[in-house]
Tab-separated table of C-alpha atoms in Angstrom:
chain	number	residue	atom	x	y	z
A	1	MET	CA	76.467	189.152	97.841
A	2	MET	CA	76.114	185.382	98.376
A	3	LYS	CA	74.106	184.955	95.149
A	4	ARG	CA	76.733	186.888	93.185
A	5	HIS	CA	79.461	184.746	94.715
A	6	LEU	CA	77.695	181.479	93.852
A	7	LEU	CA	77.138	182.657	90.279
A	8	PHE	CA	80.810	183.595	89.995
A	9	MET	CA	81.944	180.198	91.319
A	10	THR	CA	79.585	178.386	88.949
A	11	LEU	CA	80.919	180.255	85.927
A	12	LEU	CA	84.489	179.795	87.101
A	13	MET	CA	84.106	176.060	87.486
A	14	LEU	CA	82.414	175.757	84.102
A	15	VAL	CA	85.519	177.264	82.534
A	16	LEU	CA	88.003	175.265	84.593
A	17	CYS	CA	86.272	171.940	84.231
A	18	GLY	CA	85.242	172.287	80.600
A	19	ALA	CA	81.764	171.242	81.637
A	20	SER	CA	78.483	171.663	79.861
A	21	ALA	CA	76.317	174.637	80.730
A	22	GLN	CA	73.909	172.391	82.646
A	23	LYS	CA	76.475	171.478	85.326
A	24	LYS	CA	77.085	173.382	88.525
A	25	TYR	CA	79.811	172.848	91.085
A	26	SER	CA	80.434	173.461	94.767
A	27	VAL	CA	83.869	174.370	96.096
A	28	TYR	CA	85.193	173.672	99.603
A	29	ALA	CA	88.369	174.973	101.224
A	30	VAL	CA	90.412	172.941	103.712
A	31	GLY	CA	93.385	174.478	105.519
A	32	PHE	CA	96.163	174.015	108.028
A	33	TYR	CA	97.924	176.621	110.168
A	34	ASN	CA	100.602	176.281	112.851
A	35	GLN	CA	99.538	178.697	115.617
A	36	GLU	CA	103.069	179.109	117.025
A	37	ASN	CA	102.667	178.869	120.774
A	38	LEU	CA	99.004	179.675	121.302
A	39	PHE	CA	99.241	179.610	125.108
A	40	ASP	CA	97.025	181.213	127.706
A	41	THR	CA	98.551	182.918	130.751
A	42	CYS	CA	97.814	180.157	133.303
A	43	HIS	CA	99.918	177.172	134.308
A	44	ASP	CA	98.630	173.727	133.290
A	45	ALA	CA	99.520	171.124	135.889
A	46	GLY	CA	102.055	168.622	134.613
A	47	LYS	CA	103.053	170.752	131.614
A	48	ASN	CA	106.245	172.730	131.052
A	49	ASP	CA	104.519	175.958	130.065
A	50	LYS	CA	106.302	178.323	132.457
A	51	GLU	CA	107.798	180.364	129.604
A	52	PHE	CA	104.274	181.511	128.794
A	53	LEU	CA	103.335	182.892	132.187
A	54	PRO	CA	103.478	186.552	133.234
A	55	THR	CA	106.666	185.720	135.147
A	56	GLY	CA	108.140	183.595	132.348
A	57	SER	CA	110.775	184.452	129.764
A	58	TYR	CA	108.132	185.710	127.299
A	59	ARG	CA	106.423	187.864	129.962
A	60	TRP	CA	103.218	186.437	128.569
A	61	ASN	CA	100.373	188.552	129.934
A	62	GLY	CA	96.737	189.309	129.195
A	63	LEU	CA	97.530	192.047	126.685
A	64	LYS	CA	99.844	189.851	124.606
A	65	TYR	CA	97.427	186.923	124.794
A	66	SER	CA	94.461	189.027	123.646
A	67	HIS	CA	96.482	190.381	120.723
A	68	LYS	CA	97.554	186.866	119.779
A	69	LEU	CA	93.926	185.687	119.731
A	70	HIS	CA	92.871	188.645	117.597
A	71	ASN	CA	95.719	188.146	115.123
A	72	MET	CA	95.285	184.412	114.719
A	73	SER	CA	91.516	184.663	114.330
A	74	ARG	CA	92.001	187.259	111.599
A	75	ALA	CA	94.290	184.971	109.615
A	76	LEU	CA	92.150	181.880	110.180
A	77	ALA	CA	89.008	183.686	109.032
A	78	ASP	CA	90.801	184.958	105.907
A	79	MET	CA	92.019	181.501	104.862
A	80	GLY	CA	90.204	180.261	101.770
A	81	THR	CA	88.636	183.624	100.986
A	82	ASP	CA	90.651	184.098	97.782
A	83	VAL	CA	88.190	181.651	96.210
A	84	LEU	CA	85.352	181.669	98.762
A	85	PRO	CA	85.184	185.253	100.052
A	86	ASP	CA	81.915	184.778	101.948
A	87	VAL	CA	82.680	181.336	103.348
A	88	GLY	CA	86.367	180.681	103.992
A	89	CYS	CA	87.504	177.234	105.052
A	90	ALA	CA	85.146	174.428	105.973
A	91	VAL	CA	87.883	172.755	108.030
A	92	ILE	CA	91.230	174.018	109.392
A	93	GLY	CA	93.776	171.834	111.153
A	94	MET	CA	95.972	173.551	113.725
A	95	SER	CA	99.080	172.760	115.727
A	96	GLU	CA	100.658	174.369	118.810
A	97	VAL	CA	97.476	175.060	120.773
A	98	GLU	CA	97.762	174.630	124.513
A	99	ASN	CA	94.319	173.451	125.602
A	100	SER	CA	90.573	173.740	125.167
A	101	ARG	CA	90.526	177.078	127.011
A	102	VAL	CA	92.535	178.811	124.303
A	103	LEU	CA	90.256	177.250	121.688
A	104	ASP	CA	87.197	178.572	123.532
A	105	ASP	CA	88.796	182.013	123.537
A	106	LEU	CA	89.864	181.733	119.897
A	107	THR	CA	86.461	180.695	118.556
A	108	SER	CA	84.880	183.517	120.592
A	109	GLN	CA	86.788	186.094	118.566
A	110	PRO	CA	84.402	188.064	116.318
A	111	ALA	CA	86.046	186.995	113.051
A	112	LEU	CA	85.532	183.292	113.826
A	113	LYS	CA	82.328	183.592	115.828
A	114	ALA	CA	80.645	185.204	112.823
A	115	ARG	CA	81.220	181.982	110.884
A	116	GLY	CA	80.068	179.773	113.744
A	117	TYR	CA	83.328	177.815	113.956
A	118	LYS	CA	83.505	174.929	116.431
A	119	TYR	CA	86.555	172.880	117.370
A	120	VAL	CA	87.793	169.376	118.056
A	121	HIS	CA	90.579	168.888	120.590
A	122	VAL	CA	91.948	165.970	122.599
A	123	GLU	CA	94.484	166.682	125.328
A	124	GLY	CA	97.753	165.012	124.363
A	125	PRO	CA	100.926	163.872	126.136
A	126	ASP	CA	103.329	166.555	124.876
A	127	ARG	CA	105.342	167.835	127.829
A	128	ARG	CA	105.167	171.460	126.717
A	129	GLY	CA	101.418	171.059	126.408
A	130	ILE	CA	101.085	171.886	122.720
A	131	ASP	CA	98.425	169.893	120.896
A	132	CYS	CA	96.772	169.612	117.512
A	133	ALA	CA	93.169	170.695	116.987
A	134	LEU	CA	90.604	171.035	114.239
A	135	LEU	CA	88.397	174.045	113.548
A	136	TYR	CA	85.284	173.359	111.507
A	137	ASN	CA	82.235	175.145	110.203
A	138	PRO	CA	79.275	172.990	111.323
A	139	SER	CA	77.167	174.203	108.410
A	140	LEU	CA	79.662	172.522	106.064
A	141	PHE	CA	81.316	169.728	108.065
A	142	THR	CA	79.678	167.294	110.500
A	143	VAL	CA	81.903	165.426	112.967
A	144	ARG	CA	81.305	161.654	113.171
A	145	ASN	CA	84.190	160.317	115.217
A	146	VAL	CA	87.300	161.659	117.002
A	147	LYS	CA	90.357	159.871	118.320
A	148	LEU	CA	93.920	160.765	119.187
A	149	VAL	CA	96.174	158.029	117.852
A	150	PRO	CA	99.389	158.085	119.920
A	151	TYR	CA	102.901	158.339	118.580
A	152	VAL	CA	104.468	154.993	119.602
A	153	PRO	CA	108.220	155.046	120.344
A	154	GLU	CA	110.027	152.296	118.444
A	155	LEU	CA	113.340	152.286	120.340
A	156	PRO	CA	113.693	150.948	123.916
A	157	LYS	CA	115.613	154.068	124.947
A	158	ASP	CA	112.576	156.183	124.002
A	159	SER	CA	110.141	154.620	126.453
A	160	GLY	CA	109.757	157.995	128.161
A	161	PHE	CA	109.465	159.953	124.903
A	162	HIS	CA	106.169	161.845	124.800
A	163	THR	CA	105.119	163.817	121.768
A	164	ARG	CA	102.024	164.826	119.860
A	165	GLY	CA	99.765	162.093	118.562
A	166	TYR	CA	97.711	162.106	115.377
A	167	LEU	CA	94.338	163.787	115.815
A	168	THR	CA	92.011	161.766	113.581
A	169	VAL	CA	88.610	163.265	112.852
A	170	SER	CA	86.054	161.486	110.703
A	171	GLY	CA	83.077	163.405	109.390
A	172	THR	CA	80.839	164.397	106.518
A	173	LEU	CA	81.749	167.064	103.950
A	174	ALA	CA	79.710	167.622	100.784
A	175	GLY	CA	77.647	164.565	101.699
A	176	GLU	CA	80.716	162.308	101.708
A	177	HIS	CA	82.749	160.478	104.324
A	178	VAL	CA	85.929	162.495	104.908
A	179	ALA	CA	88.699	161.857	107.436
A	180	VAL	CA	91.338	164.369	108.482
A	181	ILE	CA	94.529	163.354	110.292
A	182	VAL	CA	96.114	166.419	111.924
A	183	CYS	CA	99.813	166.057	112.734
A	184	HIS	CA	102.712	167.836	114.348
A	185	TRP	CA	105.654	165.511	113.850
A	186	PRO	CA	108.773	165.496	116.074
A	187	SER	CA	110.935	168.585	115.729
A	188	ARG	CA	114.289	168.877	113.997
A	189	PHE	CA	115.954	168.786	117.384
A	190	SER	CA	115.295	165.047	116.959
A	191	THR	CA	116.897	163.030	114.167
A	192	SER	CA	115.002	162.174	110.978
A	193	PHE	CA	114.333	158.684	112.378
A	194	TYR	CA	111.563	160.075	114.586
A	195	ARG	CA	109.779	161.838	111.729
A	196	GLU	CA	110.173	158.749	109.542
A	197	THR	CA	108.564	156.767	112.345
A	198	ALA	CA	105.708	159.276	112.382
A	199	GLY	CA	105.300	158.959	108.608
A	200	LYS	CA	105.080	155.181	108.860
A	201	GLN	CA	102.556	155.337	111.700
A	202	VAL	CA	100.347	157.915	109.961
A	203	LYS	CA	100.334	155.775	106.812
A	204	ALA	CA	99.059	152.894	108.950
A	205	VAL	CA	96.256	155.121	110.292
A	206	LYS	CA	95.357	156.211	106.751
A	207	ASP	CA	95.398	152.626	105.490
A	208	SER	CA	93.110	151.489	108.311
A	209	LEU	CA	90.590	154.225	107.479
A	210	LEU	CA	90.514	153.143	103.847
A	211	ARG	CA	90.170	149.468	104.768
A	212	GLU	CA	87.099	150.328	106.833
A	213	ASP	CA	85.650	152.439	104.022
A	214	PRO	CA	87.422	152.512	100.634
A	215	LYS	CA	85.285	155.508	99.637
A	216	CYS	CA	86.497	157.604	102.565
A	217	LYS	CA	88.386	160.712	101.401
A	218	VAL	CA	91.481	160.972	103.626
A	219	MET	CA	93.604	164.079	104.121
A	220	VAL	CA	96.806	164.051	106.168
A	221	MET	CA	97.767	167.563	107.208
A	222	GLY	CA	100.119	169.246	109.578
A	223	ASP	CA	103.505	170.642	110.435
A	224	MET	CA	105.625	167.669	109.449
A	225	ASN	CA	108.932	169.343	110.415
A	226	ASP	CA	110.124	167.910	107.089
A	227	ASP	CA	109.879	169.041	103.489
A	228	PRO	CA	107.866	167.181	100.815
A	229	THR	CA	111.191	165.808	99.528
A	230	ASN	CA	112.243	164.174	102.803
A	231	LYS	CA	112.084	160.431	103.374
A	232	SER	CA	109.364	160.687	106.023
A	233	MET	CA	107.039	162.046	103.333
A	234	THR	CA	108.197	160.359	100.117
A	235	ASP	CA	108.936	156.866	101.444
A	236	MET	CA	107.221	156.366	104.793
A	237	LEU	CA	103.954	158.186	104.088
A	238	SER	CA	104.369	157.434	100.369
A	239	ALA	CA	103.250	160.929	99.344
A	240	LYS	CA	104.050	161.476	95.662
A	241	GLY	CA	104.525	164.801	93.909
A	242	ASP	CA	103.506	163.486	90.477
A	243	ILE	CA	99.786	162.837	90.270
A	244	ASP	CA	100.254	160.188	87.549
A	245	LYS	CA	102.544	158.137	89.829
A	246	VAL	CA	100.126	157.929	92.745
A	247	GLY	CA	99.179	154.294	93.263
A	248	LYS	CA	96.300	152.914	95.294
A	249	ASP	CA	98.419	152.746	98.468
A	250	ASP	CA	100.053	156.155	97.987
A	251	MET	CA	98.984	159.736	98.618
A	252	TYR	CA	99.285	162.857	96.497
A	253	ASN	CA	101.445	165.723	97.736
A	254	PRO	CA	100.589	168.912	95.812
A	255	TRP	CA	103.297	170.860	97.693
A	256	TYR	CA	106.246	168.940	96.243
A	257	ASN	CA	106.544	171.008	93.066
A	258	ILE	CA	105.817	174.275	94.859
A	259	LEU	CA	109.021	173.757	96.829
A	260	THR	CA	111.226	172.056	94.211
A	261	LYS	CA	110.179	173.991	91.104
A	262	GLU	CA	108.956	177.313	92.474
A	263	GLY	CA	111.205	177.593	95.531
A	264	ARG	CA	108.338	178.704	97.775
A	265	GLY	CA	107.662	177.547	101.305
A	266	THR	CA	105.857	178.150	104.569
A	267	LEU	CA	108.694	178.994	106.948
A	268	MET	CA	112.102	180.563	106.524
A	269	TYR	CA	115.361	179.428	108.093
A	270	GLY	CA	118.728	180.990	107.330
A	271	GLY	CA	117.250	182.970	104.455
A	272	SER	CA	115.843	179.871	102.694
A	273	TRP	CA	112.318	178.533	102.526
A	274	ASN	CA	111.177	175.202	103.897
A	275	LEU	CA	107.725	173.754	103.296
A	276	PHE	CA	106.905	171.845	106.472
A	277	ASP	CA	103.169	172.633	106.386
A	278	GLN	CA	101.415	170.253	104.032
A	279	ILE	CA	98.037	168.710	103.196
A	280	VAL	CA	98.242	165.432	101.275
A	281	LEU	CA	95.348	163.502	99.770
A	282	SER	CA	94.246	159.920	99.212
A	283	PRO	CA	94.058	158.699	95.572
A	284	ASN	CA	90.256	158.714	95.500
A	285	MET	CA	90.402	162.523	95.651
A	286	LEU	CA	92.242	162.813	92.339
A	287	ASP	CA	91.089	163.323	88.783
A	288	LYS	CA	94.170	161.412	87.622
A	289	LYS	CA	93.452	161.057	83.924
A	290	ASP	CA	91.996	164.539	83.557
A	291	LYS	CA	88.554	163.068	82.973
A	292	LYS	CA	86.823	166.119	84.464
A	293	ASP	CA	84.824	163.724	86.630
A	294	PHE	CA	83.789	165.660	89.720
A	295	SER	CA	80.775	163.563	90.616
A	296	SER	CA	82.485	162.988	93.967
A	297	LEU	CA	84.701	165.301	96.005
A	298	LYS	CA	88.007	165.904	94.169
A	299	PHE	CA	91.138	168.003	94.520
A	300	TRP	CA	91.133	171.182	92.446
A	301	LYS	CA	94.111	173.309	93.510
A	302	ASN	CA	96.226	174.391	96.471
A	303	GLN	CA	97.888	177.530	97.762
A	304	ILE	CA	100.268	178.849	100.375
A	305	PHE	CA	97.927	181.416	101.868
A	306	SER	CA	99.460	184.883	101.845
A	307	ARG	CA	98.493	188.327	103.084
A	308	PRO	CA	100.829	191.345	103.543
A	309	TYR	CA	100.087	191.422	107.277
A	310	LEU	CA	101.589	187.931	107.681
A	311	PHE	CA	105.102	189.103	106.744
A	312	GLN	CA	107.871	191.040	108.458
A	313	THR	CA	108.297	194.302	106.534
A	314	GLU	CA	111.575	195.599	107.956
A	315	GLY	CA	114.731	194.675	109.776
A	316	LYS	CA	116.829	191.523	109.795
A	317	TYR	CA	113.895	189.203	109.097
A	318	LYS	CA	112.223	191.270	106.365
A	319	GLY	CA	110.237	189.027	104.020
A	320	SER	CA	109.863	186.169	106.499
A	321	PRO	CA	106.635	185.305	108.340
A	322	LYS	CA	105.906	187.794	111.125
A	323	ARG	CA	106.010	185.803	114.302
A	324	THR	CA	104.718	186.759	117.737
A	325	THR	CA	108.132	187.157	119.336
A	326	ALA	CA	111.677	187.146	117.902
A	327	GLY	CA	114.971	187.629	119.711
A	328	GLY	CA	113.114	188.264	122.951
A	329	VAL	CA	111.149	191.145	121.426
A	330	TRP	CA	107.357	191.038	121.184
A	331	LEU	CA	106.440	191.777	117.549
A	332	ASP	CA	102.660	191.469	117.966
A	333	GLY	CA	102.747	189.131	114.985
A	334	PHE	CA	101.141	185.895	113.922
A	335	SER	CA	103.235	182.764	113.407
A	336	ASP	CA	106.625	181.692	112.105
A	337	HIS	CA	104.673	179.517	109.627
A	338	LEU	CA	102.350	180.489	106.781
A	339	PRO	CA	98.952	178.805	106.359
A	340	VAL	CA	98.191	176.364	103.535
A	341	VAL	CA	94.877	175.669	101.791
A	342	VAL	CA	93.545	173.072	99.351
A	343	TYR	CA	90.362	173.544	97.354
A	344	LEU	CA	88.031	170.641	96.661
A	345	VAL	CA	85.251	170.578	94.086
A	346	LYS	CA	82.120	168.502	93.583
A	347	GLU	CA	79.398	168.554	90.969
A	348	GLN	CA	76.014	169.613	92.298
A	349	LYS	CA	73.265	167.036	91.770
């Protein structure tokens, strides 16, 4: 099975890249998925997680928690398998995970355990207790360095404002230095100023990584709570939707045209799609002039990951992502967001 898959990917990349018959290529999938309230059933001291206790408004008990773990592990394991059916994603960023205990339980699920997934997590200051994390396959990605860069309030009145920081993980993928910045920017209950602040701060983190190592391949991913067209993305993070307009200090946002030209997104509100879940890439990951130069790790294509089981099939919310709970009713679903995946390619030496 693995040999057949490798042969298929080699032939596929020969066609796509217009390469000579002597060249072979490796493909890697990188994803992001908002877990929508992946809480355990225990109270974390200092956190406002009482909704997700057996006595809380969600009546969150062992049965619901075990189903949630099973469902999310199924989706996570399926991500990237449209192109890499035997491998899946090398790296998956996640938001809305409560703590390391839920990550221990998640990676113990058979679908993820079979791939040997490990995780990176740093407890953050969010008052609800929801953090970002990174799943990774250690046979494909090696962790070098981890830090949680804090969100820094810029207004005096916000001195007590605590929200998710930017989980920054540096490592090795395909023999190259790669850094992933996993984000969950302030919600839309806050004004756009707060997400614009996040965009500016994440750009500073990205710029510092590239100053330290200009060859580092940087990916910013997460639930931005903004679309690719919003100022936080276009101006503050400087993420461009046109690959030919990406300058050395910019990033490339392959989701821009998916929203503006195709009308597709990752979450639905009021019957319309938004595309809050994005993975954007540093310029050194682009084949900008269509040179077919994949001697180093480059962007190939991206997708909003879709499976029938991820969608509501009946009722008021038919066609929208099937979430765990809606209107106080447990749906035994997945998330109110859809996963996203980018595929990277590199010539084999």
